[in-house]
mmCIF file of C-alpha atoms in Angstrom:
data_model
loop_
_atom_site.group_PDB
_atom_site.id
_atom_site.type_symbol
_atom_site.label_atom_id
_atom_site.label_comp_id
_atom_site.label_asym_id
_atom_site.label_seq_id
_atom_site.Cartn_x
_atom_site.Cartn_y
_atom_site.Cartn_z
ATOM 1 C CA MET A 238 0.153 -5.331 21.948
ATOM 2 C CA PHE A 239 0.514 -4.654 18.225
ATOM 3 C CA LEU A 240 3.410 -2.898 16.526
ATOM 4 C CA VAL A 241 2.640 -0.833 13.429
ATOM 5 C CA THR A 242 5.540 0.010 11.150
ATOM 6 C CA GLY A 243 5.061 2.855 8.700
ATOM 7 C CA ALA A 244 2.649 4.249 11.286
ATOM 8 C CA THR A 245 2.407 7.690 9.681
ATOM 9 C CA GLY A 246 1.976 6.396 6.113
ATOM 10 C CA ASN A 247 -1.176 6.027 4.041
ATOM 11 C CA VAL A 248 -2.007 2.573 5.408
ATOM 12 C CA GLY A 249 -0.193 2.669 8.751
ATOM 13 C CA ALA A 250 -1.918 5.817 9.999
ATOM 14 C CA GLU A 251 -5.321 4.340 9.154
ATOM 15 C CA LEU A 252 -4.377 1.037 10.798
ATOM 16 C CA VAL A 253 -3.374 2.778 14.022
ATOM 17 C CA ARG A 254 -6.818 4.379 14.162
ATOM 18 C CA GLU A 255 -8.547 1.061 13.370
ATOM 19 C CA LEU A 256 -6.757 -0.680 16.225
ATOM 20 C CA ILE A 257 -7.494 2.133 18.664
ATOM 21 C CA ARG A 258 -11.182 1.953 17.758
ATOM 22 C CA ALA A 259 -11.039 -1.781 18.475
ATOM 23 C CA GLY A 260 -9.586 -1.075 21.923
ATOM 24 C CA ALA A 261 -6.269 -2.741 21.130
ATOM 25 C CA PRO A 262 -2.976 -1.468 22.588
ATOM 26 C CA VAL A 263 -0.830 -0.004 19.790
ATOM 27 C CA ARG A 264 2.858 0.741 19.514
ATOM 28 C CA ALA A 265 4.139 2.786 16.554
ATOM 29 C CA LEU A 266 7.638 2.437 15.144
ATOM 30 C CA VAL A 267 9.022 5.906 14.454
ATOM 31 C CA ARG A 268 12.358 7.365 13.430
ATOM 32 C CA GLY A 269 11.938 10.708 15.166
ATOM 33 C CA PRO A 270 10.195 12.027 18.292
ATOM 34 C CA ASP A 271 7.899 14.396 16.399
ATOM 35 C CA ALA A 272 5.864 11.827 14.443
ATOM 36 C CA PRO A 273 2.159 12.768 14.491
ATOM 37 C CA LEU A 274 0.332 10.005 16.351
ATOM 38 C CA PRO A 275 -3.114 9.772 17.971
ATOM 39 C CA ASP A 276 -3.436 9.914 21.736
ATOM 40 C CA GLY A 277 -2.860 6.581 23.394
ATOM 41 C CA VAL A 278 -0.329 5.317 20.855
ATOM 42 C CA ARG A 279 3.101 4.610 22.243
ATOM 43 C CA PRO A 280 5.924 5.692 19.908
ATOM 44 C CA VAL A 281 9.088 3.608 19.922
ATOM 45 C CA PRO A 282 12.242 4.535 17.973
ATOM 46 C CA GLY A 283 13.758 2.146 15.475
ATOM 47 C CA ASP A 284 14.858 1.602 11.895
ATOM 48 C CA LEU A 285 13.523 -1.349 9.899
ATOM 49 C CA ASP A 286 16.744 -1.430 7.901
ATOM 50 C CA ASP A 287 18.805 -1.809 11.099
ATOM 51 C CA PRO A 288 17.440 -4.813 13.034
ATOM 52 C CA GLY A 289 19.716 -4.016 15.964
ATOM 53 C CA THR A 290 17.581 -0.979 16.780
ATOM 54 C CA LEU A 291 14.335 -2.931 17.101
ATOM 55 C CA ALA A 292 14.689 -5.040 20.261
ATOM 56 C CA GLY A 293 12.731 -2.555 22.362
ATOM 57 C CA ALA A 294 10.089 -2.130 19.695
ATOM 58 C CA PHE A 295 9.322 -5.868 19.600
ATOM 59 C CA GLU A 296 9.289 -6.466 23.347
ATOM 60 C CA GLY A 297 5.867 -7.635 24.522
ATOM 61 C CA VAL A 298 4.367 -7.486 21.026
ATOM 62 C CA GLU A 299 1.972 -10.180 19.761
ATOM 63 C CA GLY A 300 1.605 -9.084 16.131
ATOM 64 C CA VAL A 301 3.444 -6.775 13.735
ATOM 65 C CA PHE A 302 2.231 -4.914 10.679
ATOM 66 C CA LEU A 303 5.300 -4.948 8.453
ATOM 67 C CA LEU A 304 6.381 -3.113 5.320
ATOM 68 C CA PRO A 305 8.251 -5.080 2.609
ATOM 69 C CA GLY A 306 11.650 -4.655 1.019
ATOM 70 C CA ARG A 307 13.820 -4.220 4.088
ATOM 71 C CA ALA A 308 17.593 -4.518 3.800
ATOM 72 C CA ASP A 309 17.777 -7.547 6.131
ATOM 73 C CA MET A 310 14.363 -9.158 6.274
ATOM 74 C CA ALA A 311 15.715 -12.395 7.758
ATOM 75 C CA GLY A 312 17.520 -10.570 10.562
ATOM 76 C CA LEU A 313 14.546 -8.349 11.271
ATOM 77 C CA LEU A 314 12.191 -11.318 11.490
ATOM 78 C CA ALA A 315 14.609 -13.345 13.627
ATOM 79 C CA GLY A 316 14.716 -10.455 16.091
ATOM 80 C CA ALA A 317 10.926 -10.313 16.165
ATOM 81 C CA ARG A 318 10.657 -14.067 16.746
ATOM 82 C CA ASP A 319 13.293 -14.035 19.499
ATOM 83 C CA ALA A 320 11.469 -11.180 21.244
ATOM 84 C CA GLY A 321 8.253 -13.211 21.355
ATOM 85 C CA VAL A 322 6.343 -11.876 18.353
ATOM 86 C CA ARG A 323 4.007 -14.553 17.005
ATOM 87 C CA HIS A 324 2.374 -13.089 13.895
ATOM 88 C CA VAL A 325 3.349 -10.831 11.000
ATOM 89 C CA VAL A 326 0.891 -9.083 8.688
ATOM 90 C CA LEU A 327 2.992 -8.175 5.665
ATOM 91 C CA VAL A 328 1.783 -5.695 3.062
ATOM 92 C CA SER A 329 3.328 -6.533 -0.309
ATOM 93 C CA GLY A 330 1.613 -6.238 -3.691
ATOM 94 C CA GLY A 331 0.187 -8.038 -6.683
ATOM 95 C CA SER A 332 3.616 -8.377 -8.283
ATOM 96 C CA ALA A 333 4.663 -10.780 -5.512
ATOM 97 C CA ALA A 334 2.737 -13.530 -7.303
ATOM 98 C CA LEU A 335 4.749 -12.982 -10.491
ATOM 99 C CA ALA A 336 7.990 -14.002 -8.764
ATOM 100 C CA ASP A 337 9.878 -12.176 -11.515
ATOM 101 C CA MET A 338 13.423 -11.992 -10.205
ATOM 102 C CA ASP A 339 14.462 -9.754 -13.109
ATOM 103 C CA ASN A 340 11.932 -7.120 -12.088
ATOM 104 C CA PRO A 341 13.150 -5.225 -8.981
ATOM 105 C CA ILE A 342 9.655 -4.478 -7.681
ATOM 106 C CA SER A 343 8.404 -8.042 -8.095
ATOM 107 C CA ARG A 344 11.695 -9.363 -6.701
ATOM 108 C CA SER A 345 11.422 -7.224 -3.576
ATOM 109 C CA MET A 346 7.829 -8.264 -2.906
ATOM 110 C CA THR A 347 8.463 -11.937 -3.606
ATOM 111 C CA LEU A 348 11.572 -12.149 -1.432
ATOM 112 C CA SER A 349 9.827 -10.298 1.391
ATOM 113 C CA GLU A 350 7.012 -12.857 1.403
ATOM 114 C CA ARG A 351 9.493 -15.732 1.249
ATOM 115 C CA ALA A 352 11.422 -14.345 4.214
ATOM 116 C CA VAL A 353 8.247 -14.144 6.281
ATOM 117 C CA ARG A 354 7.203 -17.671 5.300
ATOM 118 C CA ASP A 355 10.656 -18.950 6.295
ATOM 119 C CA SER A 356 10.764 -17.070 9.602
ATOM 120 C CA GLY A 357 8.787 -19.552 11.656
ATOM 121 C CA LEU A 358 6.224 -16.861 12.491
ATOM 122 C CA ALA A 359 2.536 -17.046 11.683
ATOM 123 C CA TRP A 360 1.776 -14.780 8.736
ATOM 124 C CA THR A 361 -0.876 -13.020 6.701
ATOM 125 C CA PHE A 362 -0.048 -11.416 3.349
ATOM 126 C CA LEU A 363 -1.890 -8.395 1.991
ATOM 127 C CA ARG A 364 -1.448 -7.712 -1.718
ATOM 128 C CA PRO A 365 -3.104 -4.373 -2.465
ATOM 129 C CA ARG A 366 -3.251 -3.110 -6.013
ATOM 130 C CA ALA A 367 -2.577 0.556 -6.813
ATOM 131 C CA PHE A 368 -3.654 2.918 -4.046
ATOM 132 C CA MET A 369 -6.301 5.550 -4.717
ATOM 133 C CA SER A 370 -4.028 7.935 -2.838
ATOM 134 C CA ASN A 371 -1.514 7.705 -5.701
ATOM 135 C CA THR A 372 -3.664 10.302 -7.468
ATOM 136 C CA LEU A 373 -2.383 12.869 -4.962
ATOM 137 C CA ARG A 374 0.645 13.131 -7.228
ATOM 138 C CA TRP A 375 -1.631 15.180 -9.507
ATOM 139 C CA ALA A 376 -2.212 17.807 -6.816
ATOM 140 C CA PRO A 377 0.630 20.120 -7.967
ATOM 141 C CA GLN A 378 -0.825 20.157 -11.480
ATOM 142 C CA LEU A 379 -4.295 20.941 -10.157
ATOM 143 C CA ARG A 380 -2.984 23.824 -8.090
ATOM 144 C CA THR A 381 -1.688 25.540 -11.225
ATOM 145 C CA GLY A 382 -4.342 24.681 -13.798
ATOM 146 C CA ASP A 383 -7.093 22.366 -15.005
ATOM 147 C CA THR A 384 -5.007 20.012 -17.161
ATOM 148 C CA VAL A 385 -3.791 16.712 -15.717
ATOM 149 C CA ARG A 386 -1.066 14.853 -17.586
ATOM 150 C CA VAL A 387 -1.181 11.133 -16.821
ATOM 151 C CA PRO A 388 1.232 8.306 -17.629
ATOM 152 C CA PHE A 389 0.002 5.040 -19.176
ATOM 153 C CA PRO A 390 -3.517 6.398 -19.844
ATOM 154 C CA ASP A 391 -4.885 3.039 -21.018
ATOM 155 C CA ALA A 392 -3.727 1.073 -17.945
ATOM 156 C CA ALA A 393 -6.852 0.371 -15.899
ATOM 157 C CA ALA A 394 -6.519 -0.587 -12.255
ATOM 158 C CA ALA A 395 -8.997 -1.600 -9.569
ATOM 159 C CA CYS A 396 -7.412 0.914 -7.199
ATOM 160 C CA VAL A 397 -7.954 0.382 -3.485
ATOM 161 C CA ASP A 398 -8.542 2.861 -0.684
ATOM 162 C CA PRO A 399 -5.621 2.650 1.802
ATOM 163 C CA GLY A 400 -8.259 2.731 4.523
ATOM 164 C CA ASP A 401 -9.622 -0.569 3.254
ATOM 165 C CA VAL A 402 -6.139 -2.092 3.357
ATOM 166 C CA ALA A 403 -5.877 -0.904 6.949
ATOM 167 C CA ALA A 404 -9.280 -2.361 7.800
ATOM 168 C CA VAL A 405 -8.199 -5.774 6.499
ATOM 169 C CA ALA A 406 -4.868 -5.492 8.324
ATOM 170 C CA ALA A 407 -6.625 -4.734 11.607
ATOM 171 C CA ARG A 408 -8.834 -7.783 11.320
ATOM 172 C CA ALA A 409 -5.869 -9.936 10.373
ATOM 173 C CA LEU A 410 -4.009 -8.813 13.493
ATOM 174 C CA LEU A 411 -6.974 -9.206 15.822
ATOM 175 C CA ASP A 412 -8.373 -12.539 14.595
ATOM 176 C CA HIS A 413 -6.272 -15.713 14.363
ATOM 177 C CA ALA A 414 -8.577 -17.008 11.617
ATOM 178 C CA HIS A 415 -6.685 -14.871 9.102
ATOM 179 C CA ARG A 416 -3.323 -16.486 9.723
ATOM 180 C CA GLY A 417 -1.848 -18.302 6.743
ATOM 181 C CA ARG A 418 -4.033 -16.373 4.307
ATOM 182 C CA VAL A 419 -3.158 -14.261 1.267
ATOM 183 C CA TYR A 420 -5.553 -11.411 0.524
ATOM 184 C CA GLU A 421 -5.726 -9.669 -2.856
ATOM 185 C CA LEU A 422 -7.053 -6.193 -2.115
ATOM 186 C CA THR A 423 -8.799 -4.067 -4.738
ATOM 187 C CA GLY A 424 -11.470 -1.455 -5.099
ATOM 188 C CA PRO A 425 -14.897 -2.270 -6.566
ATOM 189 C CA ARG A 426 -14.144 -1.506 -10.226
ATOM 190 C CA PRO A 427 -11.225 -0.837 -12.593
ATOM 191 C CA LEU A 428 -10.636 2.747 -13.701
ATOM 192 C CA ARG A 429 -8.205 4.263 -16.166
ATOM 193 C CA PRO A 430 -6.326 7.401 -15.073
ATOM 194 C CA CYS A 431 -8.588 9.642 -17.155
ATOM 195 C CA ASP A 432 -11.625 8.006 -15.519
ATOM 196 C CA GLN A 433 -10.214 9.061 -12.177
ATOM 197 C CA VAL A 434 -9.640 12.595 -13.442
ATOM 198 C CA ALA A 435 -13.284 12.700 -14.553
ATOM 199 C CA VAL A 436 -14.412 11.714 -11.058
ATOM 200 C CA LEU A 437 -12.146 14.349 -9.527
ATOM 201 C CA ALA A 438 -13.650 16.950 -11.862
ATOM 202 C CA GLU A 439 -17.124 16.200 -10.536
ATOM 203 C CA VAL A 440 -16.023 16.064 -6.908
ATOM 204 C CA LEU A 441 -14.022 19.295 -7.142
ATOM 205 C CA GLY A 442 -16.568 21.072 -9.331
ATOM 206 C CA ARG A 443 -13.935 21.868 -11.938
ATOM 207 C CA ASP A 444 -13.691 21.420 -15.692
ATOM 208 C CA LEU A 445 -10.594 19.215 -15.772
ATOM 209 C CA ARG A 446 -8.864 18.001 -18.912
ATOM 210 C CA CYS A 447 -6.942 14.716 -18.944
ATOM 211 C CA VAL A 448 -3.974 14.362 -21.293
ATOM 212 C CA GLY A 449 -2.415 10.927 -21.686
ATOM 213 C CA LEU A 450 1.343 10.729 -22.069
ATOM 214 C CA SER A 451 3.038 8.369 -24.505
ATOM 215 C CA ASP A 452 4.981 5.444 -23.057
ATOM 216 C CA GLU A 453 8.208 7.224 -23.961
ATOM 217 C CA ARG A 454 7.118 10.429 -22.234
ATOM 218 C CA SER A 455 5.856 8.485 -19.244
ATOM 219 C CA ARG A 456 9.267 6.896 -18.895
ATOM 220 C CA ALA A 457 11.031 10.238 -19.153
ATOM 221 C CA GLU A 458 8.791 11.769 -16.470
ATOM 222 C CA MET A 459 9.445 8.907 -14.047
ATOM 223 C CA GLU A 460 13.190 8.929 -14.647
ATOM 224 C CA ARG A 461 13.323 12.351 -13.029
ATOM 225 C CA THR A 462 12.524 10.905 -9.609
ATOM 226 C CA MET A 463 13.023 7.115 -9.776
ATOM 227 C CA PRO A 464 15.970 4.741 -10.251
ATOM 228 C CA ALA A 465 16.175 3.367 -13.775
ATOM 229 C CA GLY A 466 15.469 -0.200 -12.651
ATOM 230 C CA TYR A 467 12.194 0.781 -11.049
ATOM 231 C CA VAL A 468 11.182 2.778 -14.100
ATOM 232 C CA ASP A 469 11.821 -0.280 -16.264
ATOM 233 C CA ALA A 470 9.736 -2.377 -13.882
ATOM 234 C CA ILE A 471 6.762 -0.017 -14.022
ATOM 235 C CA VAL A 472 6.964 0.222 -17.815
ATOM 236 C CA ARG A 473 6.878 -3.568 -18.019
ATOM 237 C CA PHE A 474 3.868 -3.682 -15.692
ATOM 238 C CA HIS A 475 1.799 -1.094 -17.526
ATOM 239 C CA ALA A 476 3.071 -0.676 -21.074
ATOM 240 C CA ASP A 477 3.881 -4.361 -21.591
ATOM 241 C CA GLY A 478 0.942 -5.634 -19.533
ATOM 242 C CA THR A 479 2.915 -8.021 -17.318
ATOM 243 C CA LEU A 480 0.855 -7.071 -14.236
ATOM 244 C CA ASP A 481 -2.945 -7.102 -14.423
ATOM 245 C CA GLU A 482 -4.276 -4.642 -11.840
ATOM 246 C CA ALA A 483 -7.719 -4.365 -13.434
ATOM 247 C CA ARG A 484 -9.134 -7.586 -11.991
ATOM 248 C CA VAL A 485 -11.516 -7.032 -9.076
ATOM 249 C CA HIS A 486 -11.139 -9.335 -6.067
ATOM 250 C CA PRO A 487 -13.754 -9.896 -3.317
ATOM 251 C CA ASP A 488 -11.314 -10.096 -0.414
ATOM 252 C CA VAL A 489 -11.954 -6.670 1.159
ATOM 253 C CA GLU A 490 -15.659 -7.399 1.514
ATOM 254 C CA GLU A 491 -15.100 -10.990 2.615
ATOM 255 C CA VAL A 492 -12.794 -9.876 5.437
ATOM 256 C CA THR A 493 -14.493 -6.659 6.546
ATOM 257 C CA GLY A 494 -18.122 -7.517 5.826
ATOM 258 C CA ARG A 495 -18.660 -4.383 3.722
ATOM 259 C CA PRO A 496 -17.936 -3.461 0.093
ATOM 260 C CA PRO A 497 -14.668 -1.701 -0.652
ATOM 261 C CA ARG A 498 -14.923 2.070 -1.001
ATOM 262 C CA ASP A 499 -15.018 3.401 -4.530
ATOM 263 C CA PHE A 500 -12.839 6.171 -5.920
ATOM 264 C CA ARG A 501 -15.592 8.785 -5.628
ATOM 265 C CA GLN A 502 -15.855 8.147 -1.899
ATOM 266 C CA TRP A 503 -12.103 8.437 -1.470
ATOM 267 C CA ALA A 504 -11.885 11.578 -3.621
ATOM 268 C CA THR A 505 -14.730 13.249 -1.703
ATOM 269 C CA ALA A 506 -13.019 12.545 1.616
ATOM 270 C CA HIS A 507 -9.689 13.951 0.347
ATOM 271 C CA ALA A 508 -10.889 16.763 -1.903
ATOM 272 C CA GLY A 509 -9.081 19.368 0.185
ATOM 273 C CA ALA A 510 -5.709 17.819 -0.638
ATOM 274 C CA PHE A 511 -6.087 18.778 -4.307
ATOM 275 C CA GLY A 512 -6.059 22.520 -3.640
#
């Protein structure tokens, strides 16, 4: 039995389907009874930030797909270990390797990995770079016009399809050979935001215009919806260049046996989401 947390998210929903296709029994951690899940998936209620709610979720589970940054990672992992869980596949990010305790994003990722290492459980760490699905934040702009305003226009990233992250996670859960490994997950090539807009234009058959925002404007836009500390962290990653997301890594292909999907493939599959 495998427990998938974040089972309705970009990666978790894909992982649930991957495990079902592999014939594995799947349990999905949910907060409410109306979570959309495929047939055959058992929903169990629980809150990752309240380890006391998770005893039933962990019972009889061999491996857990876990999201980072929980309020009490040590308590959560102790509960999993005491319930008989043997393996955790943790999705973190490239900033975990920076171990920058002054950067709240890097700090959260780094401490999450440390907690898993210290838990006594077998582990596999997945460090995806920016998700291709992040471009869905442009959908409201595309529903009202053909101009896309993008922050940090010169920051290239080898964005990864969440489905590829899920494919690696499934193999890590199903095959003991992946225990104790750290996988850096990227797409096949780095793209700047305006490169992605150009691909979307071709896929959608629209004449789209990409407008890059200044660093100052990018900060102001993010401050509308994010805590100041996280805005500072992202500015340091992209404007100051403290996090290199442009480097391509071979790990997706090495684990899955196929090349990672490119942005055109992802955009074609999700064209309807852009209106």
